[in-house]
Amino acid sequence: MLGKRVRVKRGENVYEGIVMPSTTGTFVLKLDSGYNIGLSSYDEVEVVEEQQESIKTKLEIPHVKGKPEVSIISTGGTIASKVDYRTGAVSSQFTAEEIVSEVPEIMNFCNVRAKLLYNILSENMKPDYWRELARNIYKDIQDGAYGIIVTHGTDTLAYTSSAISFMVSTPVPVVFVGAQRSSDRPSSDNVVNLVCSASTAVSDIGEVVVVMHGSTSDDFCYIHRAVRVRKNHTSRRDAFQTVNDFPIGVVSYPSGSISYQNDFISRGERKLELKDTLEEKCTLIKFFPGLDPDIIRFFYDRGYRGFVIEGTGLGHVSSDWIEVLREISDDSLITMTSQCINGRVCDRVYDTGRDLLKAGVIEGEDMLSETALIKTMWLLGNYELDDAKKMMKKNLVGEFRTRTGWYSEKC
Amino acid sequence: MKNAETATTIDYEQIGLKVGIEIHQQLDTFNKLFCGCPTVLRDNEESCMEFSRFLKVTKSEMGEEDVAAREEVARSRKYVYLFYDTTCLVEADEEPPSELNLEALKVAVEIALLLHMRPVDEVHTMRKIVVDGSNTSGFQRTALVAMDGYIETEDGRVGIDTLCLEEEAAQKVEEKRGVVVYSLDRLGIPLVEIGTAPDIRTPHQAKQVAAKLGMILRSTEKIKRGLGTIRQDVNVSIRDGARVEIKGVQELELLDTIVENEVMRQINLLAIRDELKKRGAWVDKTVYDVTDIFADTQSKVLKKGLKQGRALASVLKRFSGLVGKEIQPERRFGSELADIAKLFGLGGIFHTDELPAYGISIEEVARLRDKVNADENDCIILIVGEENRAKNALERILKRAEYALEGVPEETRKALENGSTAYLRPLPGAARMYPETDVPPVQISGEFLKSIKLPELIDDRIERFKKEYGLNDELATVMARSSRHRLFEELVRDGHSPPLVVRILEMVLPSLEKEGINVISITDKHFKMVFNLLKSGKIAKEGIDEVLKVIAERPDITESDLNEIVSGVDVTEIEKFIKKLVQSKEEFIRDRKERAFSPLMGLVMKEFRGKVDGKVISELLRKEIQTLLNDR
Ligand SMILES: [Zn+2]
């Protein structure tokens, strides 16, 4: 009876409304007032009207002459959606027309082409999807896109954007954007984030970045280097933060004007190139007191050759791990990062650290653990182990620096 | 054309008056409806952080009529929110809501049952779109809890259609150019919204219904009290008129006046319509730029407007005299048009029914008439401000003026302090609602219903207090309404005189409060102590004030300590004092005989007030005087 208009008798009471899906097994009606109510029992149901037809409105967008063409690739995580107030259903919007009708301010910066690549929850992302995305971005740039915007669920956005950073050497801005408040709400952060993304997508930047709210206010977004950003809050708009570095820049809202705060690779500085192979047998292990070193052997025995260990403090694990690490390091890439998140790994201060280095572990400098994992996958996918080991120690796309700044507001 | 009708001459049945009331009452729960924050209000100065937002407004979220106005204003409007250490990320729209507060749901169901309503089996929380910034999320969370009840009034039964449990909106602090400031302390306080059927037939009955609903709500003792904790919206329509929703009636006392005034407004608008038709009036939709006429104007308000843009004018043909006509106390038809201009963020309008005025000269008016081809029978509407805004506003005003030829528009209005109303927006469409997926539905089980104990209604208690305790109407009413009604009954059961208990609890205490005594620290326990002392004769009725003052200062005092303080004097001491006094005033007494009693009594009371019952003193004094007089 879903979607039908019915009249329900229940004792002396009569209710009329549209039958809605129920998650609890009760009979849920949407009354004309817009309210849903649940009834656990009723005496009589009479269908008053069959299926409600949905009203479709045709959308058109103008082409603004002289504005550059930006390609929007949707991967899920609804950056634009519409609510049908008669049924309460929320539908995701993926066409350029739909996105622009939701956030018309985009047109102040660019013309839009849009593509729905896939529609999955960000927690269901896989390296396969990263590869497909990389190829699509590569193709769009090849086809002349002046900039790319990728909409993505926020949970694993930073993994995907890191992967693209390594896989696609881009001459144009590739901007990842999401929303912490779903786009069906009037308070969604999607407007601010998309407007700032559009401005960034036509900027002078030539690298992969993440553009998200810079504060809880709708006043500006940060442009984060994709390999340096982390989701540091479960729910706040300003959850994304650049770690161990300054953000590349600040985009003001609503003007969209950008002020740069860091160095960056400029538009056109790099040649378009795609290296989309990834070694998936890589793992990220967070060390904790008492964790049995057999966990390393477990992965190794299953063919894993890429290891990122998120150690304690300056980059430590228990000394009973040294032996197994020494055993596997000849044919594995083992990188140490720190669960402190902030700061640099340094294994030359304490004995355990020195032993780890002797065992063949590479210091991950001030790299994010997640970025180190992606880098490991990409290196092992595209290079021989010896080269991979050398390249792990090299900064490739801004994933680490050799000097650590104070990174406060003023210096 | 006849003069404005006055309310007393109106036959409400004949004009087909229909009124419905919607009451919004804040609940006094421990936590807010969807988060763990306390339901306390704060001083704006206590705010520890503020942030700003915009709301995404799409056309489907606004009434058709005012799309232009609201889109222009809403989409560019900035909202600033004041955050406190008693608000959290839920109010800031930075965290999903917690589950529906069951304490609040219980109160809502209790009220529903008192109104003979049937609760739904499962409560679904909805998101109701609200784009004025008063909800950080852009929607108000609301749930329909019960339907189909009624209350009885002197003038018949009135249906109660719905009871919803919803979150209170943020409090507007101020509105500057394009920026609205809201305080988050109030956002999320649970609220019940009770809607009656349009069964009410007279202004007086409307007031009765509101009063009765108020009484029932107060009977639960689980609602917030004080200014702003209850609001009434009123729906009014008359035959040939239109349904008009009046928002935000704060004073119950004004309710009948507001209904009367709205009826008058609709009758007057219909009279204007008839007159316009008779005159063959029409609206010339040409918009004239008349900026140059006022290039050297002496009008300050006009000058100020011109600094931001242009002066535009249009002509209402043969409207002369009607735009300036009063349709409600202190409100003219022109006020309705000015309301629209204000919605567009403009100061208001000028019209020739009231010109020359505001520093606009006769010559300027003449040139204006000339420029727009208007004669004495016409009324010119003049508007100044930023060009686009002024143009959009004027177009909307002309539309409204044109509707005057049809009658009364359906609309939402806001209540003004004098009982009149001002235009707010078109009536909202019904279905701007969708499920709040972050909040799971809640079953109202048989067990849940069983756990609810219905309170005695205050009106029933008044009757009972009269019957059981012999209180007169006034004392019974005061006591039954009081939060100390339980204490009253307990004390009476302990053998104290009912009127005396009422007097002390409800009259002495408030008067002490007026004196600036901190009566909040005086609890039930203290009252029991005081009445114990009174019963055992250790203090006198007259001394209760003093005793309560002592308690207010030392709330942790024990009964025996209190006893010691108040009964530091025993009767032999009084006897000694009186004997000495009588001896020293012997001549005076012999001279005045019994008439000497009063002045002497005053002297004794001055010494012992509050420590010994006045009756005891007067007996002792009388005896002593008599002894002296007898003893020649
Ligand atoms: Zn809260």
PDB file of C-alpha atoms and ligand atoms in Angstrom, chain B residues 35 37 87-88 90-91, ligand 1:
ATOM      1  CA  CYS B  35      20.087  17.285  23.701  1.00  0.00           C
ATOM      2  CA  CYS B  37      21.428  20.881  27.768  1.00  0.00           C
ATOM      3  CA  THR B  87      24.328  25.143  24.849  1.00  0.00           C
ATOM      4  CA  CYS B  88      26.034  22.417  22.842  1.00  0.00           C
ATOM      5  CA  VAL B  90      23.220  20.213  18.784  1.00  0.00           C
ATOM      6  CA  GLU B  91      21.930  23.787  19.083  1.00  0.00           C
TER       7      GLU B  91
HETATM    8 ZN    ZN C   1      22.412  21.225  23.696  1.00  0.00          ZN
END
